[in-house]
CSV table of C-alpha atoms and ligand atoms in Angstrom, one decimal:
chain,number,residue,atom,x,y,z
A,267,MET,CA,0.0,0.0,0.0
A,268,HIS,CA,1.2,3.5,-0.8
A,269,ARG,CA,2.9,5.1,2.2
A,270,PHE,CA,0.3,7.8,2.8
A,271,LEU,CA,-2.6,5.5,2.2
A,272,ALA,CA,-1.2,3.2,4.9
A,273,GLU,CA,-0.5,6.1,7.2
A,274,ASP,CA,-3.9,7.6,6.8
A,275,HIS,CA,-5.6,4.2,7.2
A,276,ALA,CA,-3.9,3.9,10.6
A,277,GLN,CA,-5.0,7.4,11.7
A,278,PHE,CA,-8.6,7.7,10.4
A,279,ASP,CA,-9.7,9.0,13.8
A,280,LYS,CA,-7.2,11.8,13.8
A,281,ILE,CA,-8.2,12.8,10.3
A,282,LEU,CA,-11.9,12.9,11.2
A,283,GLU,CA,-11.1,14.8,14.4
A,284,ASN,CA,-9.3,17.5,12.4
A,285,THR,CA,-12.1,17.6,9.9
A,286,LEU,CA,-14.6,17.9,12.7
A,287,SER,CA,-12.8,20.9,14.2
A,288,GLU,CA,-12.8,22.6,10.8
A,289,ALA,CA,-16.5,21.9,10.5
A,290,ASN,CA,-17.2,23.3,13.9
A,291,ARG,CA,-15.2,26.4,13.1
A,292,PHE,CA,-17.3,27.0,10.0
A,293,LEU,CA,-20.6,26.2,11.5
A,294,ALA,CA,-20.0,28.6,14.4
A,295,GLU,CA,-19.3,31.4,11.9
A,296,VAL,CA,-21.8,30.8,9.2
A,297,ASP,CA,-24.5,33.1,10.7
A,298,ARG,CA,-22.0,36.0,10.5
A,299,LEU,CA,-20.0,35.2,7.3
A,300,PRO,CA,-20.2,37.4,4.3
A,301,VAL,CA,-23.1,36.0,2.3
A,302,GLY,CA,-21.6,36.2,-1.2
A,303,THR,CA,-18.3,35.1,-2.6
A,304,ILE,CA,-15.3,37.2,-2.0
A,305,SER,CA,-12.5,36.5,-4.4
A,306,PRO,CA,-9.1,35.5,-3.1
A,307,PRO,CA,-6.3,37.9,-4.2
A,308,ASN,CA,-4.1,35.7,-6.4
A,309,ILE,CA,-4.7,32.0,-6.4
A,310,GLU,CA,-1.6,30.0,-7.4
A,311,GLU,CA,-1.7,27.4,-10.1
A,312,ILE,CA,-2.3,23.9,-8.7
A,313,ASN,CA,-0.1,20.9,-9.5
A,314,ILE,CA,-0.5,17.3,-8.6
A,315,SER,CA,2.5,16.0,-6.6
A,316,ASP,CA,4.3,12.8,-7.3
A,317,GLU,CA,4.3,11.4,-3.7
A,318,GLY,CA,1.2,13.0,-2.3
A,319,ILE,CA,1.1,14.7,1.1
A,320,GLY,CA,-1.4,12.6,3.1
A,321,ALA,CA,-4.8,13.6,4.4
A,322,LEU,CA,-3.8,15.8,7.4
A,323,GLU,CA,-1.5,17.9,5.4
A,324,THR,CA,-4.1,18.1,2.6
A,325,LEU,CA,-6.6,19.4,5.0
A,326,ASP,CA,-4.2,22.1,6.1
A,327,VAL,CA,-3.5,23.1,2.5
A,328,PHE,CA,-7.2,23.1,1.8
A,329,LYS,CA,-7.9,25.4,4.7
A,330,GLU,CA,-5.1,27.8,3.6
A,331,ARG,CA,-6.1,27.8,0.0
A,332,TYR,CA,-9.9,27.9,0.1
A,333,ALA,CA,-11.6,27.7,3.5
A,334,SER,CA,-11.5,31.4,4.4
A,335,TRP,CA,-13.1,32.2,1.0
A,336,MET,CA,-16.2,30.0,1.6
A,337,SER,CA,-19.3,32.2,1.4
A,338,GLY,CA,-22.1,32.2,4.0
A,339,SER,CA,-24.6,31.1,1.3
A,340,ALA,CA,-25.8,28.4,3.8
A,341,GLY,CA,-26.4,31.1,6.3
A,342,PRO,CA,-29.5,33.1,7.3
A,343,ARG,CA,-29.1,36.2,5.0
A,344,TYR,CA,-28.6,34.5,1.6
A,345,TYR,CA,-31.8,35.1,-0.3
A,346,GLY,CA,-30.7,34.2,-3.8
A,347,PHE,CA,-32.4,31.5,-5.9
A,348,VAL,CA,-34.6,29.6,-3.5
A,349,THR,CA,-32.0,27.5,-1.9
A,350,GLY,CA,-32.0,26.7,1.8
A,351,GLY,CA,-29.3,25.6,4.2
A,352,VAL,CA,-28.6,22.4,6.0
A,353,THR,CA,-30.4,21.4,9.2
A,354,PRO,CA,-28.2,19.7,11.8
A,355,ALA,CA,-29.9,16.4,11.3
A,356,ALA,CA,-29.5,16.6,7.5
A,357,LEU,CA,-25.8,17.3,8.0
A,358,ALA,CA,-25.5,14.2,10.2
A,359,GLY,CA,-27.2,12.1,7.5
A,360,ASP,CA,-25.0,13.6,4.8
A,361,TRP,CA,-21.7,12.8,6.6
A,362,LEU,CA,-22.9,9.2,7.2
A,363,THR,CA,-23.8,8.8,3.5
A,364,SER,CA,-20.1,9.0,2.7
A,365,VAL,CA,-19.1,7.0,5.7
A,366,TYR,CA,-21.3,4.1,4.6
A,367,ASP,CA,-20.8,4.7,0.9
A,368,GLN,CA,-23.7,2.5,-0.2
A,369,ASN,CA,-24.8,2.1,-3.8
A,370,SER,CA,-28.5,2.8,-3.9
A,371,LEU,CA,-29.2,1.0,-7.2
A,372,GLY,CA,-31.6,-1.6,-5.9
A,373,SER,CA,-29.6,-4.7,-5.7
A,374,ASP,CA,-30.2,-6.9,-2.7
A,375,GLU,CA,-26.7,-6.2,-1.4
A,376,SER,CA,-27.6,-3.4,0.9
A,377,ILE,CA,-30.3,-1.8,3.0
A,378,ALA,CA,-29.7,1.4,1.0
A,379,PRO,CA,-32.7,1.1,-1.4
A,380,GLN,CA,-35.0,0.5,1.6
A,381,ILE,CA,-33.8,3.7,3.2
A,382,GLU,CA,-34.5,5.6,-0.1
A,383,LEU,CA,-37.9,4.0,-0.3
A,384,ASP,CA,-38.7,4.9,3.3
A,385,THR,CA,-37.6,8.5,2.7
A,386,ILE,CA,-39.9,8.7,-0.3
A,387,ALA,CA,-42.7,7.4,1.9
A,388,LEU,CA,-42.0,10.2,4.5
A,389,LEU,CA,-42.0,12.8,1.8
A,390,ARG,CA,-45.3,11.5,0.4
A,391,GLN,CA,-46.8,11.9,3.8
A,392,LEU,CA,-45.3,15.4,4.3
A,393,PHE,CA,-46.8,16.5,1.0
A,394,GLY,CA,-50.1,14.6,1.4
A,395,LEU,CA,-49.6,12.6,-1.8
A,396,PRO,CA,-51.5,9.4,-2.3
A,397,ASP,CA,-49.8,6.1,-1.8
A,398,ASP,CA,-49.8,5.2,-5.5
A,399,TYR,CA,-47.0,7.7,-6.2
A,400,THR,CA,-43.6,6.2,-6.4
A,401,GLY,CA,-40.5,8.3,-6.4
A,402,SER,CA,-36.7,8.4,-6.4
A,403,PHE,CA,-34.0,10.8,-5.6
A,404,VAL,CA,-32.2,12.7,-8.3
A,405,THR,CA,-29.5,15.4,-8.1
A,406,GLY,CA,-31.8,18.4,-8.3
A,407,ALA,CA,-35.1,19.8,-9.6
A,408,THR,CA,-33.6,20.1,-13.1
A,409,MET,CA,-33.1,16.3,-13.2
A,410,SER,CA,-36.5,15.7,-11.7
A,411,ASN,CA,-38.1,17.8,-14.5
A,412,PHE,CA,-35.9,15.8,-16.9
A,413,VAL,CA,-37.3,12.5,-15.5
A,414,GLY,CA,-40.9,13.7,-15.5
A,415,LEU,CA,-40.7,14.9,-19.1
A,416,ALA,CA,-39.0,11.7,-20.1
A,417,LEU,CA,-42.0,9.8,-18.8
A,418,ALA,CA,-44.3,12.2,-20.6
A,419,ARG,CA,-42.4,11.6,-23.8
A,420,GLN,CA,-42.8,7.8,-23.4
A,421,TRP,CA,-46.5,8.2,-22.6
A,422,ILE,CA,-47.0,10.2,-25.9
A,423,GLY,CA,-45.3,7.4,-27.7
A,424,HIS,CA,-47.7,4.8,-26.2
A,425,GLN,CA,-50.6,7.0,-27.3
A,426,ARG,CA,-49.2,7.0,-30.8
A,427,GLY,CA,-48.5,3.3,-30.8
A,428,VAL,CA,-44.7,3.7,-30.8
A,429,ASP,CA,-42.1,2.8,-28.1
A,430,PHE,CA,-39.9,5.9,-28.2
A,431,SER,CA,-37.5,4.3,-25.7
A,432,LYS,CA,-36.7,1.7,-28.5
A,433,LYS,CA,-37.3,3.7,-31.7
A,434,GLY,CA,-36.2,7.1,-30.6
A,435,LEU,CA,-37.9,10.2,-32.0
A,436,TRP,CA,-36.6,9.8,-35.6
A,437,GLY,CA,-39.0,11.1,-38.1
A,438,MET,CA,-41.8,11.6,-35.6
A,439,GLU,CA,-44.3,14.4,-35.4
A,440,PRO,CA,-43.0,16.9,-32.9
A,441,ILE,CA,-44.4,16.8,-29.4
A,442,LYS,CA,-46.3,19.8,-28.1
A,443,ILE,CA,-45.7,21.1,-24.6
A,444,PHE,CA,-47.9,23.8,-23.1
A,445,SER,CA,-46.9,26.0,-20.2
A,446,GLY,CA,-47.4,29.4,-18.7
A,447,THR,CA,-44.2,30.4,-16.9
A,448,PRO,CA,-41.9,27.4,-17.1
A,449,HIS,CA,-38.6,27.4,-15.2
A,450,SER,CA,-35.5,27.6,-17.4
A,451,SER,CA,-34.7,24.0,-16.5
A,452,ILE,CA,-37.8,22.8,-18.4
A,453,TYR,CA,-36.2,24.1,-21.6
A,454,LYS,CA,-32.9,22.5,-20.7
A,455,SER,CA,-34.7,19.2,-20.1
A,456,LEU,CA,-36.5,19.3,-23.4
A,457,SER,CA,-33.1,19.9,-25.1
A,458,MET,CA,-31.6,16.9,-23.4
A,459,LEU,CA,-34.6,14.8,-24.2
A,460,GLY,CA,-34.5,15.5,-27.9
A,461,MET,CA,-38.0,17.1,-27.9
A,462,GLY,CA,-36.3,20.5,-28.3
A,463,ARG,CA,-36.5,23.8,-26.5
A,464,GLU,CA,-38.8,25.2,-29.2
A,465,ALA,CA,-41.4,22.5,-28.5
A,466,ILE,CA,-42.8,24.7,-25.7
A,467,ILE,CA,-45.8,26.7,-26.6
A,468,SER,CA,-46.2,29.6,-24.2
A,469,ILE,CA,-49.8,30.1,-22.9
A,470,PRO,CA,-50.6,33.6,-21.9
A,471,CYS,CA,-51.0,34.2,-18.1
A,472,LEU,CA,-53.7,36.0,-16.2
A,473,PRO,CA,-53.3,39.8,-16.1
A,474,ASN,CA,-50.4,40.8,-13.9
A,475,ARG,CA,-49.8,37.2,-13.0
A,476,GLU,CA,-47.4,34.4,-13.7
A,477,ALA,CA,-50.2,31.8,-13.6
A,478,ILE,CA,-51.6,30.4,-16.7
A,479,ASP,CA,-55.0,31.5,-18.1
A,480,VAL,CA,-56.7,28.2,-18.0
A,481,SER,CA,-59.5,29.1,-20.4
A,482,ILE,CA,-56.8,29.9,-23.1
A,483,LEU,CA,-55.0,26.6,-22.3
A,484,GLU,CA,-58.3,24.9,-22.8
A,485,GLY,CA,-58.6,26.5,-26.3
A,486,PHE,CA,-55.2,25.2,-27.2
A,487,LEU,CA,-56.0,21.7,-25.9
A,488,GLU,CA,-59.2,21.7,-27.9
A,489,ASN,CA,-57.3,22.5,-31.1
A,490,GLN,CA,-55.2,19.4,-30.6
A,491,ASN,CA,-58.1,17.3,-31.8
A,492,ASP,CA,-57.3,14.5,-29.5
A,493,GLN,CA,-53.6,14.4,-30.3
A,494,PRO,CA,-51.9,13.7,-26.9
A,495,CYS,CA,-49.7,16.5,-25.6
A,496,ILE,CA,-47.9,17.6,-22.4
A,497,VAL,CA,-48.9,20.4,-20.0
A,498,VAL,CA,-46.2,21.7,-17.5
A,499,ALA,CA,-47.9,23.4,-14.6
A,500,ASN,CA,-46.0,25.6,-12.3
A,501,ALA,CA,-46.4,25.5,-8.5
A,502,GLY,CA,-44.2,28.3,-7.4
A,503,THR,CA,-42.6,30.5,-10.1
A,504,VAL,CA,-39.2,31.9,-9.3
A,505,ASN,CA,-40.0,35.6,-9.8
A,506,THR,CA,-43.3,36.1,-8.0
A,507,VAL,CA,-44.0,32.7,-6.5
A,508,ASP,CA,-47.2,32.3,-8.4
A,509,PHE,CA,-49.2,29.1,-8.7
A,510,ASP,CA,-51.1,27.7,-11.7
A,511,ASP,CA,-54.7,26.7,-10.8
A,512,LEU,CA,-54.0,23.0,-10.4
A,513,ILE,CA,-57.6,22.1,-9.7
A,514,ALA,CA,-58.8,23.8,-12.9
A,515,ILE,CA,-56.0,22.2,-14.9
A,516,THR,CA,-56.6,18.7,-13.6
A,517,ALA,CA,-60.3,19.1,-14.3
A,518,LEU,CA,-59.3,19.4,-18.0
A,519,LYS,CA,-57.9,15.9,-17.9
A,520,THR,CA,-61.3,14.4,-18.2
A,521,ARG,CA,-61.9,16.1,-21.5
A,522,TYR,CA,-58.4,16.3,-23.2
A,523,LYS,CA,-55.5,13.9,-23.6
A,524,PHE,CA,-52.5,15.3,-21.9
A,525,TRP,CA,-49.7,14.4,-19.5
A,526,LEU,CA,-49.6,16.7,-16.5
A,527,HIS,CA,-46.2,17.5,-15.1
A,528,VAL,CA,-46.2,19.8,-12.0
A,529,ASP,CA,-42.9,21.6,-11.3
A,530,ALA,CA,-43.4,22.2,-7.6
A,531,ALA,CA,-39.6,22.5,-6.8
A,532,PHE,CA,-40.1,24.7,-3.9
A,533,GLY,CA,-43.8,25.7,-4.1
A,534,GLY,CA,-44.7,22.1,-3.1
A,535,PHE,CA,-43.7,23.0,0.4
A,536,ALA,CA,-46.9,25.1,0.6
A,537,ALA,CA,-48.5,21.7,1.5
A,538,CYS,CA,-46.6,21.8,4.8
A,539,SER,CA,-48.8,24.6,6.1
A,540,PRO,CA,-52.6,24.7,6.5
A,541,LYS,CA,-52.3,28.4,5.7
A,542,TYR,CA,-50.9,27.8,2.2
A,543,ARG,CA,-52.0,24.2,1.4
A,544,SER,CA,-54.8,25.2,-0.9
A,545,LEU,CA,-52.2,26.6,-3.4
A,546,VAL,CA,-51.1,23.0,-4.3
A,547,GLN,CA,-54.5,21.4,-4.2
A,548,GLY,CA,-54.9,19.3,-7.4
A,549,MET,CA,-51.1,18.4,-7.4
A,550,GLU,CA,-52.1,15.0,-6.2
A,551,LEU,CA,-53.7,14.3,-9.6
A,552,ALA,CA,-50.6,15.0,-11.7
A,553,ASP,CA,-48.8,12.3,-13.7
A,554,SER,CA,-45.4,13.5,-12.5
A,555,ILE,CA,-44.2,16.0,-9.9
A,556,THR,CA,-40.9,17.7,-9.2
A,557,ILE,CA,-39.9,18.6,-5.6
A,558,ASP,CA,-36.5,20.0,-4.7
A,559,ALA,CA,-34.9,18.9,-1.4
A,560,HIS,CA,-31.9,21.2,-1.4
A,561,LYS,CA,-34.3,24.1,-1.4
A,562,TRP,CA,-36.9,24.3,1.3
A,563,LEU,CA,-36.2,20.9,2.9
A,564,ASN,CA,-32.9,22.3,3.9
A,565,VAL,CA,-30.6,19.4,3.0
A,566,PRO,CA,-27.3,19.8,1.3
A,567,TYR,CA,-27.1,20.2,-2.5
A,568,ASP,CA,-27.5,17.2,-4.7
A,569,ALA,CA,-31.0,16.2,-3.7
A,570,ALA,CA,-34.5,16.4,-5.3
A,571,ILE,CA,-37.3,14.0,-5.7
A,572,GLN,CA,-39.3,12.9,-8.8
A,573,PHE,CA,-42.7,11.5,-8.1
A,574,THR,CA,-44.9,9.7,-10.6
A,575,ARG,CA,-47.8,7.2,-10.7
A,576,HIS,CA,-46.5,5.6,-13.9
A,577,LEU,CA,-43.8,3.2,-12.7
A,578,GLY,CA,-44.2,1.0,-15.8
A,579,LEU,CA,-43.3,3.9,-18.2
A,580,GLN,CA,-40.4,4.8,-16.0
A,581,ALA,CA,-39.0,1.3,-16.2
A,582,GLU,CA,-39.3,1.4,-20.0
A,583,VAL,CA,-37.4,4.6,-20.3
A,584,PHE,CA,-34.6,3.9,-17.7
A,585,GLN,CA,-34.2,0.1,-17.8
A,586,ASN,CA,-30.6,-0.8,-17.8
A,587,ALA,CA,-31.0,-4.3,-19.2
A,588,ALA,CA,-33.7,-5.7,-21.3
A,589,VAL,CA,-33.9,-8.9,-19.2
A,590,TYR,CA,-35.4,-6.7,-16.6
A,591,LEU,CA,-38.7,-6.4,-18.3
A,592,GLU,CA,-39.4,-10.0,-17.6
A,593,GLU,CA,-39.0,-9.4,-13.9
A,594,ASP,CA,-41.4,-7.6,-11.7
A,595,ILE,CA,-41.2,-3.9,-11.6
A,596,SER,CA,-40.4,-2.8,-8.1
A,597,SER,CA,-40.3,0.8,-6.9
A,598,SER,CA,-36.9,0.2,-5.3
A,599,ASN,CA,-35.2,-1.1,-8.3
A,600,PHE,CA,-33.6,2.3,-8.8
A,601,VAL,CA,-31.1,1.2,-11.4
A,602,HIS,CA,-34.0,0.7,-13.8
A,603,LEU,CA,-35.8,3.9,-12.8
A,604,THR,CA,-33.3,6.7,-12.8
A,605,PRO,CA,-30.8,8.3,-15.2
A,606,GLU,CA,-27.9,7.0,-13.2
A,607,ASN,CA,-26.8,3.5,-12.6
A,608,SER,CA,-24.6,3.4,-9.5
A,609,ARG,CA,-25.8,6.2,-7.2
A,610,ARG,CA,-25.0,7.8,-4.0
A,611,LEU,CA,-27.6,7.2,-1.2
A,612,ARG,CA,-28.6,10.8,-1.5
A,613,ALA,CA,-31.9,10.2,0.4
A,614,MET,CA,-30.0,10.0,3.8
A,615,PRO,CA,-29.9,13.7,4.7
A,616,SER,CA,-33.6,14.0,4.0
A,617,TRP,CA,-34.4,10.9,6.0
A,618,PHE,CA,-32.5,12.3,9.0
A,619,SER,CA,-34.1,15.7,8.7
A,620,LEU,CA,-37.7,14.4,8.2
A,621,MET,CA,-37.3,12.1,11.2
A,622,ALA,CA,-35.7,14.8,13.4
A,623,TYR,CA,-38.2,17.6,12.8
A,624,GLY,CA,-41.4,15.9,11.6
A,625,LYS,CA,-44.3,17.6,10.0
A,626,GLU,CA,-44.4,20.4,12.6
A,627,GLY,CA,-40.8,21.2,12.1
A,628,TYR,CA,-41.4,21.8,8.4
A,629,THR,CA,-44.6,23.7,9.0
A,630,GLU,CA,-42.6,26.0,11.3
A,631,ILE,CA,-39.8,26.6,8.8
A,632,VAL,CA,-42.2,27.3,6.0
A,633,GLU,CA,-44.5,29.6,8.0
A,634,ARG,CA,-41.6,31.5,9.6
A,635,ASN,CA,-39.9,32.1,6.3
A,636,CYS,CA,-43.2,33.3,4.8
A,637,GLN,CA,-43.8,35.6,7.7
A,638,LEU,CA,-40.4,37.1,7.4
A,639,ALA,CA,-40.9,37.6,3.7
A,640,GLU,CA,-44.2,39.4,4.5
A,641,TRP,CA,-42.5,41.7,7.0
A,642,LEU,CA,-39.7,42.6,4.6
A,643,GLY,CA,-42.2,43.1,1.8
A,644,LYS,CA,-44.1,45.5,3.9
A,645,GLU,CA,-41.0,47.5,4.7
A,646,ILE,CA,-40.0,47.5,1.0
A,647,ASN,CA,-43.4,48.6,-0.1
A,648,ARG,CA,-43.6,51.6,2.2
A,649,SER,CA,-40.0,52.7,1.6
A,650,GLU,CA,-39.2,55.8,-0.5
A,651,PHE,CA,-36.6,53.8,-2.4
A,652,PHE,CA,-38.3,50.7,-3.6
A,653,LYS,CA,-41.6,49.4,-4.9
A,654,LEU,CA,-43.0,45.9,-5.1
A,655,LEU,CA,-43.7,44.5,-8.6
A,656,ALA,CA,-46.1,41.9,-7.3
A,657,PRO,CA,-47.7,41.2,-3.9
A,658,VAL,CA,-45.6,39.1,-1.6
A,659,HIS,CA,-46.5,35.4,-2.2
A,660,LEU,CA,-45.3,32.8,0.2
A,661,ASN,CA,-41.5,33.3,0.7
A,662,GLY,CA,-40.8,35.5,-2.4
A,663,ILE,CA,-40.5,39.2,-2.9
A,664,CYS,CA,-40.1,40.8,-6.4
A,665,PHE,CA,-39.4,44.5,-6.4
A,666,THR,CA,-37.4,47.3,-8.0
A,667,PHE,CA,-36.2,50.8,-7.5
A,668,LYS,CA,-38.7,53.6,-7.2
A,669,VAL,CA,-37.8,56.0,-9.9
A,670,ASP,CA,-39.9,58.5,-11.7
A,671,LYS,CA,-38.5,58.4,-15.2
A,672,ASN,CA,-38.8,55.2,-17.2
A,673,THR,CA,-37.3,52.1,-15.6
A,674,VAL,CA,-34.0,51.5,-13.9
A,675,SER,CA,-31.4,49.6,-15.9
A,676,LEU,CA,-30.5,46.0,-15.1
A,677,ASN,CA,-26.9,47.1,-14.9
A,678,ILE,CA,-27.6,49.6,-12.1
A,679,ILE,CA,-29.5,46.9,-10.2
A,680,LYS,CA,-26.6,44.5,-10.6
A,681,GLU,CA,-24.2,47.1,-9.4
A,682,TYR,CA,-26.3,47.7,-6.3
A,683,LEU,CA,-26.6,44.0,-5.6
A,684,ASN,CA,-22.9,43.6,-6.0
A,685,MET,CA,-22.3,46.3,-3.5
A,686,LEU,CA,-24.6,44.5,-1.1
A,687,LYS,CA,-22.8,41.3,-1.7
A,688,GLU,CA,-19.4,42.9,-1.1
A,689,ASN,CA,-20.7,44.5,2.1
A,690,GLY,CA,-21.6,40.9,3.1
A,691,ASP,CA,-24.9,41.5,4.9
A,692,VAL,CA,-27.3,40.2,2.4
A,693,PHE,CA,-27.3,38.3,-1.0
A,694,LEU,CA,-30.1,39.0,-3.5
A,695,THR,CA,-30.5,38.1,-7.2
A,696,PRO,CA,-31.4,40.3,-10.1
A,697,THR,CA,-34.2,39.4,-12.5
A,698,VAL,CA,-36.4,40.9,-15.2
A,699,TYR,CA,-40.1,40.8,-14.5
A,700,GLN,CA,-42.6,41.9,-17.2
A,701,GLY,CA,-39.8,43.7,-18.9
A,702,ILE,CA,-38.8,45.6,-15.8
A,703,PRO,CA,-35.3,45.0,-14.3
A,704,ALA,CA,-35.9,43.9,-10.8
A,705,ILE,CA,-34.6,42.2,-7.7
A,706,ARG,CA,-35.9,39.0,-6.1
A,707,ILE,CA,-35.7,37.8,-2.5
A,708,SER,CA,-36.4,34.3,-1.5
A,709,ILE,CA,-36.3,33.2,2.1
A,710,ALA,CA,-35.9,29.5,2.5
A,711,ASN,CA,-33.3,28.9,5.2
A,712,TRP,CA,-34.2,27.3,8.5
A,713,ARG,CA,-31.7,29.6,10.3
A,714,THR,CA,-33.3,32.9,9.2
A,715,THR,CA,-34.9,34.9,12.0
A,716,GLN,CA,-36.5,38.4,12.4
A,717,LYS,CA,-33.1,39.7,13.4
A,718,ASP,CA,-31.6,38.6,10.1
A,719,VAL,CA,-34.2,40.2,7.9
A,720,GLU,CA,-33.7,43.4,9.9
A,721,ILE,CA,-29.9,43.4,9.3
A,722,ALA,CA,-30.6,42.7,5.6
A,723,TRP,CA,-33.2,45.5,5.4
A,724,GLN,CA,-30.8,47.9,7.1
A,725,ALA,CA,-28.1,47.0,4.6
A,726,MET,CA,-30.4,47.4,1.7
A,727,GLN,CA,-31.3,51.0,2.7
A,728,GLU,CA,-27.9,52.2,3.7
A,729,GLU,CA,-26.3,52.8,0.4
A,730,ILE,CA,-29.3,52.9,-2.0
A,731,GLY,CA,-28.9,56.7,-2.3
A,732,GLU,CA,-26.0,56.2,-4.6
A,733,TYR,CA,-28.0,54.2,-7.1
A,734,ILE,CA,-31.3,56.0,-7.6
B,865,PLP,C1,-34.9,25.7,-8.5
B,865,PLP,C2,-35.9,25.3,-9.5
B,865,PLP,C3,-35.6,24.4,-10.5
B,865,PLP,C4,-34.2,23.8,-10.7
B,865,PLP,O1,-33.7,23.3,-9.6
B,865,PLP,P1,-32.2,22.8,-9.4
B,865,PLP,O2,-32.3,22.1,-8.1
B,865,PLP,O3,-31.3,24.0,-9.4
B,865,PLP,O4,-31.9,21.9,-10.5
B,865,PLP,C5,-36.7,24.0,-11.3
B,865,PLP,N1,-37.9,24.5,-11.1
B,865,PLP,C6,-38.2,25.4,-10.2
B,865,PLP,C7,-39.6,25.9,-10.1
B,865,PLP,C8,-37.2,25.9,-9.3
B,865,PLP,O5,-37.5,26.8,-8.4
């Protein structure tokens, strides 16, 4: 055995102790760390050494080279995208995932697929989904949308009497996908799936909303003359956190032939609170659903769930060996159900967090985050510097500078946000909403308290004078 491998093998405990103390250092600071990246002065070129340096020395080099530049994006004042942090229980689960290093592909060699199956059951209960939904963990909501749309594609094939998983899409009539305000990852998924980004047909939304006008959608569906198509409904848009009327859309299923995919990446968490649950009513009738875990579930990156009630189609698309079709389809035979073959047991952090905090823990996180967004939205709305571009929905705020003449430029907004990032008190992301350059805030971290949004609000006002 190589010298350093042997040495490290003999001192695992020491390596883990040193790693633990670095983890403790970071976790003690994360609430106060600058929320955006700060660039290191001049980072030297990196070279692989011939002999290696062993794990302890490597940890030291790592700390020196990178650790002090880690951003506080897992902390309480990072409001970019809709990503959350990591609950203590989720972190425990994540560490052990690598310790156990199990392959969750569904062989009978390990308990791993059972843990994933159990986690899916816990999530089904958290979201109030019926038992006939099966699911699996993928790396993020983008991949979950990819899987949902892959099933939709296969279903269209069945309707047309072709097995797309065998024949491909060569020479086929294009597939039509209708949606109001789809997330960018829907386009990316369609590109990866060979259906094409341009297959999306944008359906107009209700006035001043990001929610689809269902009567217009119905017109389009009627014009399909019974040709099967796909509808992507959005439960939680990223700019204004708007929800399509899922009850009205699912009602159309009795009259028209379409696959309903619901992208509920973070909006699905409305189901955790009796206050907001009605927003996702109807979701339980979808053919496929996307839920992100590294957003509001507050587990580390690399986790989302795809749900469906069409396990058979899933096995057709993702089967890894034809022999399989002769066996029973089981919902834990993940190797035949997911894009990957060998896969990390990425359900573990979610299992730990769901067990540790239960339904009420998640109700509390969701309601607290929403309440803080509401408070901040009110402050923004009555300030002389800013104006809301949409009412505050759930945990999201969309606003811009209050200026008399025309609109503010996206560049000025970016400069302002950059200044906030450099100051380190709050991280926000720029966007364009209805043609207006804007800013969005999304509060999804379990650590965020009233004190944090007050610090953020203070920082937002302090130097705005320079920009408007
Ligand atoms: C974040 C998000 C996605 C993409 O999620 P990733 O985890 O970044 O892949 C897709 N849809 C919606 C609605 C989202 O908010």
